[in-house]
Amino acid sequence: MSNTKQVHITQYLCFAMSAIKHAIASKFNDGYIQFMDKTWYSKAIYFKLDYHSPAYVNENLTVKSWSDASNNRINCQIMRDNDCLSTFSISFNPDLKYIPGLLPLALDVVNYDLFTITYNLDNFFHYRDRFNQPDLCKFIFAYAETLGTSVRYGIWDIPKLLSGTKGSMVLIANQCTIDPVFYTMDPDASSRLSLQLTSISNRSFISTYEIIDNQTEKVMHRTDSITVFLKDGKPEVFPDSFKETLLRKVPFKISAEKPQPLFDSIPSSHYTYHRKVRFSDLDFNDHAGYANLATFCMDAASNAISSKSSAYKLDFGQDFNPSCVRQINFVCRSQLFPDDEFAVDTWQGSENNTLYFNVRQGNKMICQSEIVIDPQSICRSN
């Protein structure tokens, strides 16, 4: 992409947090690592970011990170050669404890029970992409974070239900539907987020995540996900007690516990985008979640377009503006972890309204994605 495109200021925060995660993972110890474990986020009490000058897409930047142990603070500088673009500091209370089962005081919960949680998202539309519209990938990421938060705070208590089974839950497929009005929402629009369990089968369940405009009651964004129960790496029938508990609230519905691939082969006319997993790409489980996979696919599309690849026949201009996206489908087979190198193959389908993506490590498939667009809504960028 063109190096005249400025990096959004919120990315500076991602750069700094990524540097801190990298320092922790590398076991570099200058004193502050003593209380920095997987729950370090819960110990943060204050952060400050000073913006000095812009960074640009595809630049090489350096992030310096060090601790002020006496004040329980970590400092960062985001540098371009010898120029400091931004400074960042984050303060901690090492005595704070992460206690699952307690709602965070700042979470404005509307209602919840064992299988549903709804809370207000005032100012959530302030999350903007480089086209100054609601950031689609950030909203997808909110689903994963909401699921994680719900589980950790005992609202959607799947770990408790699965305790003693030695099994785990793994997301294998989802479908995300976006209303076109989503991209025009005002930054101050009030919304709420709802996450609920909707059905169960022998080995999997379907959950539904919705972002609802409080003014119009319209669903702006919906994701339906299939999560499968695994034991020793293989799909396993739910324990009877688990299924009995779920069936008190949700219907039994046969679902595809091994979804069909979105495509069988990759055409010769495709574009390949190469990247490495950064620490800022990780979710609470320390792997790149499916929201990050959506970001990787969007980045691949942008690079294919700016490179004038023949893989795309439609005229998108110089960049991929996601305001034309109406649906995103994923089928997941594996995961990406810190520092993993991977590739994304992308091309336009014969339907003329579909872009396909194959995320892989070498010949190993990580996931397949299908992005359905409205060709009439393409915003061509210069």
mmCIF file of C-alpha atoms in Angstrom:
data_model
loop_
_atom_site.group_PDB
_atom_site.id
_atom_site.type_symbol
_atom_site.label_atom_id
_atom_site.label_comp_id
_atom_site.label_asym_id
_atom_site.label_seq_id
_atom_site.Cartn_x
_atom_site.Cartn_y
_atom_site.Cartn_z
ATOM 1 C CA MET A 1 0.000 0.000 0.000
ATOM 2 C CA SER A 2 1.009 3.603 -0.424
ATOM 3 C CA ASN A 3 3.355 4.855 2.261
ATOM 4 C CA THR A 4 1.453 8.175 2.390
ATOM 5 C CA LYS A 5 -1.366 6.565 4.389
ATOM 6 C CA GLN A 6 -1.085 7.491 8.047
ATOM 7 C CA VAL A 7 -1.369 4.836 10.735
ATOM 8 C CA HIS A 8 -4.353 5.507 12.986
ATOM 9 C CA ILE A 9 -3.352 6.800 16.412
ATOM 10 C CA THR A 10 -5.017 3.825 18.137
ATOM 11 C CA GLN A 11 -2.424 1.586 16.470
ATOM 12 C CA TYR A 12 0.266 3.282 18.564
ATOM 13 C CA LEU A 13 -1.369 1.692 21.593
ATOM 14 C CA CYS A 14 -1.231 -1.698 19.824
ATOM 15 C CA PHE A 15 2.461 -1.171 19.026
ATOM 16 C CA ALA A 16 3.256 -0.434 22.670
ATOM 17 C CA MET A 17 1.211 -3.320 24.060
ATOM 18 C CA SER A 18 2.786 -5.660 21.513
ATOM 19 C CA ALA A 19 6.255 -4.604 22.679
ATOM 20 C CA ILE A 20 5.314 -5.336 26.295
ATOM 21 C CA LYS A 21 3.906 -8.756 25.366
ATOM 22 C CA HIS A 22 7.057 -9.505 23.403
ATOM 23 C CA ALA A 23 9.256 -8.543 26.367
ATOM 24 C CA ILE A 24 7.283 -10.849 28.658
ATOM 25 C CA ALA A 25 7.395 -13.749 26.194
ATOM 26 C CA SER A 26 11.142 -13.341 25.669
ATOM 27 C CA LYS A 27 11.698 -13.658 29.452
ATOM 28 C CA PHE A 28 13.655 -10.416 29.392
ATOM 29 C CA ASN A 29 13.816 -9.463 33.040
ATOM 30 C CA ASP A 30 14.763 -6.047 34.325
ATOM 31 C CA GLY A 31 12.579 -6.200 37.426
ATOM 32 C CA TYR A 32 9.029 -5.581 36.252
ATOM 33 C CA ILE A 33 8.485 -9.127 34.970
ATOM 34 C CA GLN A 34 8.083 -10.402 38.533
ATOM 35 C CA PHE A 35 4.352 -9.682 38.568
ATOM 36 C CA MET A 36 3.788 -9.767 34.808
ATOM 37 C CA ASP A 37 1.991 -12.996 33.936
ATOM 38 C CA LYS A 38 -1.038 -13.866 31.811
ATOM 39 C CA THR A 39 -3.238 -11.737 34.076
ATOM 40 C CA TRP A 40 -1.110 -8.593 33.719
ATOM 41 C CA TYR A 41 -3.934 -6.722 31.970
ATOM 42 C CA SER A 42 -6.017 -6.990 35.139
ATOM 43 C CA LYS A 43 -3.281 -5.218 37.125
ATOM 44 C CA ALA A 44 -3.231 -2.109 34.901
ATOM 45 C CA ILE A 45 -4.690 0.992 36.542
ATOM 46 C CA TYR A 46 -3.612 3.864 34.276
ATOM 47 C CA PHE A 47 -2.002 4.523 30.913
ATOM 48 C CA LYS A 48 -0.938 7.616 29.007
ATOM 49 C CA LEU A 49 -0.073 7.975 25.326
ATOM 50 C CA ASP A 50 1.521 11.137 23.911
ATOM 51 C CA TYR A 51 1.322 11.548 20.136
ATOM 52 C CA HIS A 52 4.157 13.539 18.545
ATOM 53 C CA SER A 53 4.112 12.807 14.817
ATOM 54 C CA PRO A 54 2.484 10.368 12.361
ATOM 55 C CA ALA A 55 3.657 6.948 11.249
ATOM 56 C CA TYR A 56 2.877 5.636 7.784
ATOM 57 C CA VAL A 57 1.748 2.282 6.406
ATOM 58 C CA ASN A 58 4.605 -0.145 5.618
ATOM 59 C CA GLU A 59 7.195 1.831 7.609
ATOM 60 C CA ASN A 60 9.773 0.055 9.749
ATOM 61 C CA LEU A 61 9.430 1.249 13.333
ATOM 62 C CA THR A 62 11.186 0.357 16.578
ATOM 63 C CA VAL A 63 9.479 0.191 19.967
ATOM 64 C CA LYS A 64 11.701 0.567 23.021
ATOM 65 C CA SER A 65 10.292 -0.707 26.298
ATOM 66 C CA TRP A 66 11.671 -0.471 29.823
ATOM 67 C CA SER A 67 10.372 -0.479 33.376
ATOM 68 C CA ASP A 68 10.317 1.980 36.224
ATOM 69 C CA ALA A 69 10.119 -0.700 38.899
ATOM 70 C CA SER A 70 9.964 1.699 41.835
ATOM 71 C CA ASN A 71 6.736 3.177 40.439
ATOM 72 C CA ASN A 72 5.323 -0.078 38.985
ATOM 73 C CA ARG A 73 5.316 1.505 35.568
ATOM 74 C CA ILE A 74 6.420 0.465 32.076
ATOM 75 C CA ASN A 75 7.474 3.070 29.529
ATOM 76 C CA CYS A 76 7.641 2.777 25.753
ATOM 77 C CA GLN A 77 8.954 4.889 22.896
ATOM 78 C CA ILE A 78 7.809 4.342 19.312
ATOM 79 C CA MET A 79 10.703 5.336 17.083
ATOM 80 C CA ARG A 80 11.462 5.949 13.426
ATOM 81 C CA ASP A 81 15.260 5.797 13.412
ATOM 82 C CA ASN A 82 16.155 8.558 15.909
ATOM 83 C CA ASP A 83 12.776 10.315 15.788
ATOM 84 C CA CYS A 84 10.317 9.630 18.601
ATOM 85 C CA LEU A 85 6.792 9.414 17.173
ATOM 86 C CA SER A 86 5.027 8.633 20.430
ATOM 87 C CA THR A 87 5.618 7.873 24.098
ATOM 88 C CA PHE A 88 3.505 5.507 26.157
ATOM 89 C CA SER A 89 3.413 4.602 29.835
ATOM 90 C CA ILE A 90 1.244 2.151 31.739
ATOM 91 C CA SER A 91 1.019 1.881 35.526
ATOM 92 C CA PHE A 92 0.149 -1.218 37.529
ATOM 93 C CA ASN A 93 -1.012 -2.267 40.941
ATOM 94 C CA PRO A 94 0.787 -5.621 41.396
ATOM 95 C CA ASP A 95 -1.520 -6.530 44.292
ATOM 96 C CA LEU A 96 -4.667 -6.576 42.162
ATOM 97 C CA LYS A 97 -6.087 -10.074 41.806
ATOM 98 C CA TYR A 98 -7.893 -11.502 38.806
ATOM 99 C CA ILE A 99 -10.992 -13.167 40.277
ATOM 100 C CA PRO A 100 -13.313 -14.983 37.851
ATOM 101 C CA GLY A 101 -16.971 -14.777 38.805
ATOM 102 C CA LEU A 102 -17.111 -11.040 39.494
ATOM 103 C CA LEU A 103 -18.471 -8.573 36.972
ATOM 104 C CA PRO A 104 -16.100 -5.693 36.214
ATOM 105 C CA LEU A 105 -17.529 -2.533 37.741
ATOM 106 C CA ALA A 106 -17.183 -0.616 34.468
ATOM 107 C CA LEU A 107 -19.262 -3.149 32.505
ATOM 108 C CA ASP A 108 -22.762 -1.698 31.990
ATOM 109 C CA VAL A 109 -24.698 -4.957 32.040
ATOM 110 C CA VAL A 110 -28.340 -4.740 30.978
ATOM 111 C CA ASN A 111 -29.175 -8.348 31.856
ATOM 112 C CA TYR A 112 -27.582 -11.777 32.011
ATOM 113 C CA ASP A 113 -28.172 -15.366 32.987
ATOM 114 C CA LEU A 114 -26.187 -18.556 32.456
ATOM 115 C CA PHE A 115 -26.450 -18.429 28.648
ATOM 116 C CA THR A 116 -27.050 -14.793 27.691
ATOM 117 C CA ILE A 117 -25.349 -11.495 28.397
ATOM 118 C CA THR A 118 -26.348 -8.052 27.134
ATOM 119 C CA TYR A 119 -24.548 -4.828 27.909
ATOM 120 C CA ASN A 120 -24.471 -1.267 26.679
ATOM 121 C CA LEU A 121 -21.711 -0.099 24.347
ATOM 122 C CA ASP A 122 -21.908 3.669 24.580
ATOM 123 C CA ASN A 123 -19.380 5.346 22.266
ATOM 124 C CA PHE A 124 -18.375 1.983 20.805
ATOM 125 C CA PHE A 125 -18.735 3.466 17.322
ATOM 126 C CA HIS A 126 -15.769 5.714 18.093
ATOM 127 C CA TYR A 127 -13.603 2.785 16.916
ATOM 128 C CA ARG A 128 -12.804 3.970 13.386
ATOM 129 C CA ASP A 129 -10.752 2.526 10.546
ATOM 130 C CA ARG A 130 -8.493 4.468 8.190
ATOM 131 C CA PHE A 131 -11.571 5.431 6.134
ATOM 132 C CA ASN A 132 -13.093 7.112 9.210
ATOM 133 C CA GLN A 133 -15.983 4.670 9.435
ATOM 134 C CA PRO A 134 -16.766 2.061 12.138
ATOM 135 C CA ASP A 135 -13.936 -0.467 12.184
ATOM 136 C CA LEU A 136 -15.452 -3.769 11.053
ATOM 137 C CA CYS A 137 -12.594 -5.918 12.360
ATOM 138 C CA LYS A 138 -12.692 -4.232 15.776
ATOM 139 C CA PHE A 139 -16.385 -5.091 16.056
ATOM 140 C CA ILE A 140 -15.684 -8.706 15.115
ATOM 141 C CA PHE A 141 -12.930 -8.726 17.735
ATOM 142 C CA ALA A 142 -15.468 -7.481 20.288
ATOM 143 C CA TYR A 143 -17.343 -10.767 19.890
ATOM 144 C CA ALA A 144 -14.310 -12.822 20.871
ATOM 145 C CA GLU A 145 -13.519 -10.501 23.774
ATOM 146 C CA THR A 146 -17.133 -10.608 24.949
ATOM 147 C CA LEU A 147 -17.136 -14.386 24.880
ATOM 148 C CA GLY A 148 -13.844 -14.436 26.776
ATOM 149 C CA THR A 149 -15.047 -11.877 29.305
ATOM 150 C CA SER A 150 -18.351 -13.691 29.793
ATOM 151 C CA VAL A 151 -16.578 -16.975 30.464
ATOM 152 C CA ARG A 152 -14.018 -15.404 32.793
ATOM 153 C CA TYR A 153 -16.654 -13.615 34.836
ATOM 154 C CA GLY A 154 -18.824 -16.676 35.240
ATOM 155 C CA ILE A 155 -21.765 -15.483 33.139
ATOM 156 C CA TRP A 156 -21.410 -18.002 30.360
ATOM 157 C CA ASP A 157 -19.842 -20.611 32.589
ATOM 158 C CA ILE A 158 -18.778 -23.243 30.066
ATOM 159 C CA PRO A 159 -15.552 -24.152 31.956
ATOM 160 C CA LYS A 160 -17.652 -24.941 35.032
ATOM 161 C CA LEU A 161 -20.045 -27.059 32.976
ATOM 162 C CA LEU A 162 -17.108 -28.893 31.400
ATOM 163 C CA SER A 163 -15.132 -29.306 34.613
ATOM 164 C CA GLY A 164 -13.835 -32.839 35.014
ATOM 165 C CA THR A 165 -14.312 -33.750 31.352
ATOM 166 C CA LYS A 166 -10.742 -32.895 30.241
ATOM 167 C CA GLY A 167 -12.281 -31.464 27.082
ATOM 168 C CA SER A 168 -12.142 -28.064 25.424
ATOM 169 C CA MET A 169 -14.297 -25.890 23.182
ATOM 170 C CA VAL A 170 -12.938 -24.781 19.785
ATOM 171 C CA LEU A 171 -14.597 -22.433 17.292
ATOM 172 C CA ILE A 172 -14.678 -24.085 13.859
ATOM 173 C CA ALA A 173 -16.927 -21.865 11.708
ATOM 174 C CA ASN A 174 -18.902 -18.657 11.746
ATOM 175 C CA GLN A 175 -20.941 -16.352 9.578
ATOM 176 C CA CYS A 176 -20.882 -12.591 10.084
ATOM 177 C CA THR A 177 -23.648 -10.433 8.549
ATOM 178 C CA ILE A 178 -23.353 -6.637 8.378
ATOM 179 C CA ASP A 179 -26.140 -4.134 7.720
ATOM 180 C CA PRO A 180 -24.909 -1.389 5.318
ATOM 181 C CA VAL A 181 -26.116 1.278 7.768
ATOM 182 C CA PHE A 182 -23.381 0.026 10.119
ATOM 183 C CA TYR A 183 -20.740 1.920 8.125
ATOM 184 C CA THR A 184 -22.594 5.245 8.465
ATOM 185 C CA MET A 185 -23.177 5.144 12.226
ATOM 186 C CA ASP A 186 -22.329 8.298 14.147
ATOM 187 C CA PRO A 187 -19.388 7.978 16.577
ATOM 188 C CA ASP A 188 -21.679 8.921 19.473
ATOM 189 C CA ALA A 189 -24.385 6.391 18.579
ATOM 190 C CA SER A 190 -25.550 4.326 21.541
ATOM 191 C CA SER A 191 -25.625 0.570 21.084
ATOM 192 C CA ARG A 192 -25.739 -2.631 23.059
ATOM 193 C CA LEU A 193 -24.144 -6.012 22.575
ATOM 194 C CA SER A 194 -25.902 -9.320 23.075
ATOM 195 C CA LEU A 195 -24.253 -12.736 23.211
ATOM 196 C CA GLN A 196 -26.371 -15.841 23.624
ATOM 197 C CA LEU A 197 -26.312 -19.571 23.234
ATOM 198 C CA THR A 198 -28.934 -20.435 20.593
ATOM 199 C CA SER A 199 -28.807 -24.206 20.015
ATOM 200 C CA ILE A 200 -26.914 -27.385 20.841
ATOM 201 C CA SER A 201 -26.171 -30.664 19.059
ATOM 202 C CA ASN A 202 -24.354 -33.810 20.200
ATOM 203 C CA ARG A 203 -20.854 -32.351 19.889
ATOM 204 C CA SER A 204 -21.262 -28.620 19.274
ATOM 205 C CA PHE A 205 -23.304 -25.540 19.995
ATOM 206 C CA ILE A 206 -24.213 -22.404 18.073
ATOM 207 C CA SER A 207 -23.843 -18.971 19.648
ATOM 208 C CA THR A 208 -25.174 -15.684 18.300
ATOM 209 C CA TYR A 209 -23.598 -12.275 18.814
ATOM 210 C CA GLU A 210 -25.457 -9.076 17.868
ATOM 211 C CA ILE A 211 -24.723 -5.353 17.987
ATOM 212 C CA ILE A 212 -28.009 -3.450 18.233
ATOM 213 C CA ASP A 213 -28.615 0.259 17.642
ATOM 214 C CA ASN A 214 -30.432 1.500 20.753
ATOM 215 C CA GLN A 215 -32.250 4.223 18.815
ATOM 216 C CA THR A 216 -33.686 2.113 15.984
ATOM 217 C CA GLU A 217 -33.485 -1.371 17.601
ATOM 218 C CA LYS A 218 -31.891 -2.507 14.352
ATOM 219 C CA VAL A 219 -29.305 -5.310 14.371
ATOM 220 C CA MET A 220 -26.238 -3.700 12.796
ATOM 221 C CA HIS A 221 -23.917 -6.668 13.047
ATOM 222 C CA ARG A 222 -24.597 -10.355 13.697
ATOM 223 C CA THR A 223 -22.263 -13.338 14.016
ATOM 224 C CA ASP A 224 -23.384 -16.965 14.260
ATOM 225 C CA SER A 225 -20.625 -19.334 15.371
ATOM 226 C CA ILE A 226 -20.260 -23.105 15.625
ATOM 227 C CA THR A 227 -18.112 -24.272 18.536
ATOM 228 C CA VAL A 228 -17.229 -27.952 18.877
ATOM 229 C CA PHE A 229 -16.321 -30.003 21.960
ATOM 230 C CA LEU A 230 -12.897 -31.655 21.603
ATOM 231 C CA LYS A 231 -11.235 -34.330 23.693
ATOM 232 C CA ASP A 232 -7.671 -35.405 22.926
ATOM 233 C CA GLY A 233 -7.866 -33.284 19.783
ATOM 234 C CA LYS A 234 -10.939 -35.062 18.376
ATOM 235 C CA PRO A 235 -14.671 -34.154 18.360
ATOM 236 C CA GLU A 236 -16.362 -35.787 21.318
ATOM 237 C CA VAL A 237 -20.002 -36.166 22.389
ATOM 238 C CA PHE A 238 -20.958 -33.734 25.160
ATOM 239 C CA PRO A 239 -21.135 -35.181 28.677
ATOM 240 C CA ASP A 240 -24.761 -35.938 29.611
ATOM 241 C CA SER A 241 -24.738 -33.492 32.524
ATOM 242 C CA PHE A 242 -23.483 -30.693 30.275
ATOM 243 C CA LYS A 243 -26.120 -31.400 27.627
ATOM 244 C CA GLU A 244 -28.906 -31.629 30.200
ATOM 245 C CA THR A 245 -27.957 -28.242 31.618
ATOM 246 C CA LEU A 246 -27.891 -26.603 28.195
ATOM 247 C CA LEU A 247 -31.175 -28.154 27.064
ATOM 248 C CA ARG A 248 -32.971 -26.393 29.888
ATOM 249 C CA LYS A 249 -32.421 -23.162 27.971
ATOM 250 C CA VAL A 250 -31.734 -23.877 24.303
ATOM 251 C CA PRO A 251 -33.174 -26.227 21.638
ATOM 252 C CA PHE A 252 -31.433 -29.289 20.250
ATOM 253 C CA LYS A 253 -30.471 -28.713 16.628
ATOM 254 C CA ILE A 254 -28.216 -30.786 14.409
ATOM 255 C CA SER A 255 -25.350 -28.620 13.152
ATOM 256 C CA ALA A 256 -22.439 -29.276 10.830
ATOM 257 C CA GLU A 257 -19.712 -30.415 13.201
ATOM 258 C CA LYS A 258 -17.244 -30.511 10.337
ATOM 259 C CA PRO A 259 -18.298 -27.696 7.968
ATOM 260 C CA GLN A 260 -17.662 -28.155 4.271
ATOM 261 C CA PRO A 261 -14.737 -26.195 2.759
ATOM 262 C CA LEU A 262 -15.655 -22.869 1.189
ATOM 263 C CA PHE A 263 -13.639 -23.817 -1.907
ATOM 264 C CA ASP A 264 -11.819 -26.893 -3.189
ATOM 265 C CA SER A 265 -8.879 -25.357 -5.036
ATOM 266 C CA ILE A 266 -6.973 -22.111 -5.568
ATOM 267 C CA PRO A 267 -7.014 -20.675 -9.108
ATOM 268 C CA SER A 268 -3.754 -19.830 -10.839
ATOM 269 C CA SER A 269 -4.759 -16.169 -10.943
ATOM 270 C CA HIS A 270 -4.460 -15.318 -7.262
ATOM 271 C CA TYR A 271 -2.480 -12.920 -5.072
ATOM 272 C CA THR A 272 -0.408 -14.067 -2.076
ATOM 273 C CA TYR A 273 0.140 -11.848 0.950
ATOM 274 C CA HIS A 274 2.855 -12.794 3.472
ATOM 275 C CA ARG A 275 2.899 -11.812 7.129
ATOM 276 C CA LYS A 276 4.062 -12.771 10.601
ATOM 277 C CA VAL A 277 1.879 -12.976 13.712
ATOM 278 C CA ARG A 278 2.586 -10.020 15.989
ATOM 279 C CA PHE A 279 1.963 -10.039 19.704
ATOM 280 C CA SER A 280 -0.708 -7.374 19.211
ATOM 281 C CA ASP A 281 -2.585 -9.935 17.071
ATOM 282 C CA LEU A 282 -3.152 -12.281 20.017
ATOM 283 C CA ASP A 283 -6.334 -12.770 22.008
ATOM 284 C CA PHE A 284 -6.746 -13.863 25.640
ATOM 285 C CA ASN A 285 -5.796 -17.420 24.679
ATOM 286 C CA ASP A 286 -2.462 -16.301 23.202
ATOM 287 C CA HIS A 287 -3.295 -17.186 19.616
ATOM 288 C CA ALA A 288 -4.589 -15.155 16.673
ATOM 289 C CA GLY A 289 -8.363 -15.247 17.026
ATOM 290 C CA TYR A 290 -10.754 -15.297 14.107
ATOM 291 C CA ALA A 291 -11.197 -11.515 14.360
ATOM 292 C CA ASN A 292 -7.486 -11.202 13.593
ATOM 293 C CA LEU A 293 -7.928 -13.633 10.719
ATOM 294 C CA ALA A 294 -10.515 -11.208 9.325
ATOM 295 C CA THR A 295 -7.936 -8.425 9.618
ATOM 296 C CA PHE A 296 -5.355 -10.548 7.782
ATOM 297 C CA CYS A 297 -7.847 -11.131 4.951
ATOM 298 C CA MET A 298 -8.703 -7.418 4.711
ATOM 299 C CA ASP A 299 -4.981 -6.598 4.614
ATOM 300 C CA ALA A 300 -4.469 -9.185 1.870
ATOM 301 C CA ALA A 301 -7.273 -7.573 -0.151
ATOM 302 C CA SER A 302 -5.739 -4.110 0.302
ATOM 303 C CA ASN A 303 -2.328 -5.342 -0.808
ATOM 304 C CA ALA A 304 -3.770 -7.177 -3.824
ATOM 305 C CA ILE A 305 -5.603 -4.016 -4.902
ATOM 306 C CA SER A 306 -2.692 -1.614 -4.375
ATOM 307 C CA SER A 307 -0.454 -4.061 -6.268
ATOM 308 C CA LYS A 308 -2.942 -4.018 -9.185
ATOM 309 C CA SER A 309 -3.134 -7.804 -9.056
ATOM 310 C CA SER A 310 -5.119 -9.577 -11.766
ATOM 311 C CA ALA A 311 -6.678 -11.716 -9.003
ATOM 312 C CA TYR A 312 -9.413 -9.074 -8.636
ATOM 313 C CA LYS A 313 -11.501 -8.000 -11.613
ATOM 314 C CA LEU A 314 -13.617 -5.361 -9.869
ATOM 315 C CA ASP A 315 -12.328 -1.794 -9.646
ATOM 316 C CA PHE A 316 -11.701 -0.974 -5.979
ATOM 317 C CA GLY A 317 -9.433 2.016 -6.646
ATOM 318 C CA GLN A 318 -6.150 1.952 -4.716
ATOM 319 C CA ASP A 319 -7.290 0.330 -1.459
ATOM 320 C CA PHE A 320 -9.944 -1.984 -0.037
ATOM 321 C CA ASN A 321 -12.670 -0.041 1.758
ATOM 322 C CA PRO A 322 -14.720 -2.609 3.724
ATOM 323 C CA SER A 323 -17.924 -0.538 3.496
ATOM 324 C CA CYS A 324 -18.995 -2.828 0.631
ATOM 325 C CA VAL A 325 -18.754 -5.963 2.815
ATOM 326 C CA ARG A 326 -22.108 -7.558 3.607
ATOM 327 C CA GLN A 327 -21.111 -11.004 4.868
ATOM 328 C CA ILE A 328 -17.989 -12.851 6.043
ATOM 329 C CA ASN A 329 -17.844 -16.642 6.316
ATOM 330 C CA PHE A 330 -15.067 -18.579 8.025
ATOM 331 C CA VAL A 331 -14.150 -22.247 8.247
ATOM 332 C CA CYS A 332 -11.279 -22.816 10.687
ATOM 333 C CA ARG A 333 -8.967 -25.831 10.797
ATOM 334 C CA SER A 334 -5.977 -24.726 12.876
ATOM 335 C CA GLN A 335 -4.499 -21.766 14.767
ATOM 336 C CA LEU A 336 -1.716 -19.202 14.496
ATOM 337 C CA PHE A 337 0.602 -18.395 17.392
ATOM 338 C CA PRO A 338 3.201 -15.681 18.201
ATOM 339 C CA ASP A 339 5.861 -15.176 15.512
ATOM 340 C CA ASP A 340 4.226 -17.699 13.149
ATOM 341 C CA GLU A 341 4.874 -16.845 9.512
ATOM 342 C CA PHE A 342 1.879 -17.376 7.250
ATOM 343 C CA ALA A 343 0.464 -16.547 3.830
ATOM 344 C CA VAL A 344 -2.960 -15.479 2.581
ATOM 345 C CA ASP A 345 -3.966 -16.425 -0.969
ATOM 346 C CA THR A 346 -6.818 -14.307 -2.333
ATOM 347 C CA TRP A 347 -8.845 -14.055 -5.520
ATOM 348 C CA GLN A 348 -12.230 -12.940 -6.822
ATOM 349 C CA GLY A 349 -14.867 -15.616 -7.394
ATOM 350 C CA SER A 350 -16.758 -16.103 -10.627
ATOM 351 C CA GLU A 351 -19.883 -14.785 -8.861
ATOM 352 C CA ASN A 352 -18.378 -11.261 -9.124
ATOM 353 C CA ASN A 353 -19.527 -10.382 -5.606
ATOM 354 C CA THR A 354 -17.274 -12.729 -3.629
ATOM 355 C CA LEU A 355 -13.637 -12.549 -2.551
ATOM 356 C CA TYR A 356 -11.953 -15.729 -1.325
ATOM 357 C CA PHE A 357 -9.074 -16.121 1.119
ATOM 358 C CA ASN A 358 -6.923 -19.109 2.034
ATOM 359 C CA VAL A 359 -4.850 -18.562 5.195
ATOM 360 C CA ARG A 360 -2.043 -21.115 5.422
ATOM 361 C CA GLN A 361 1.338 -22.026 6.879
ATOM 362 C CA GLY A 362 3.204 -23.624 4.032
ATOM 363 C CA ASN A 363 0.717 -26.198 2.738
ATOM 364 C CA LYS A 364 -1.159 -26.437 6.035
ATOM 365 C CA MET A 365 -4.550 -24.750 5.950
ATOM 366 C CA ILE A 366 -5.327 -22.483 8.896
ATOM 367 C CA CYS A 367 -8.682 -21.248 7.672
ATOM 368 C CA GLN A 368 -10.745 -20.408 4.614
ATOM 369 C CA SER A 369 -12.753 -17.218 4.315
ATOM 370 C CA GLU A 370 -15.367 -15.888 1.939
ATOM 371 C CA ILE A 371 -16.217 -12.180 1.884
ATOM 372 C CA VAL A 372 -19.463 -11.290 0.116
ATOM 373 C CA ILE A 373 -19.576 -7.709 -1.129
ATOM 374 C CA ASP A 374 -22.093 -5.382 -2.770
ATOM 375 C CA PRO A 375 -20.380 -4.234 -6.003
ATOM 376 C CA GLN A 376 -22.703 -1.217 -6.165
ATOM 377 C CA SER A 377 -21.392 -0.006 -2.790
ATOM 378 C CA ILE A 378 -17.673 -0.083 -3.600
ATOM 379 C CA CYS A 379 -16.015 3.161 -2.479
ATOM 380 C CA ARG A 380 -13.041 3.606 -4.776
ATOM 381 C CA SER A 381 -10.131 5.163 -2.923
ATOM 382 C CA ASN A 382 -7.402 7.194 -4.597
#
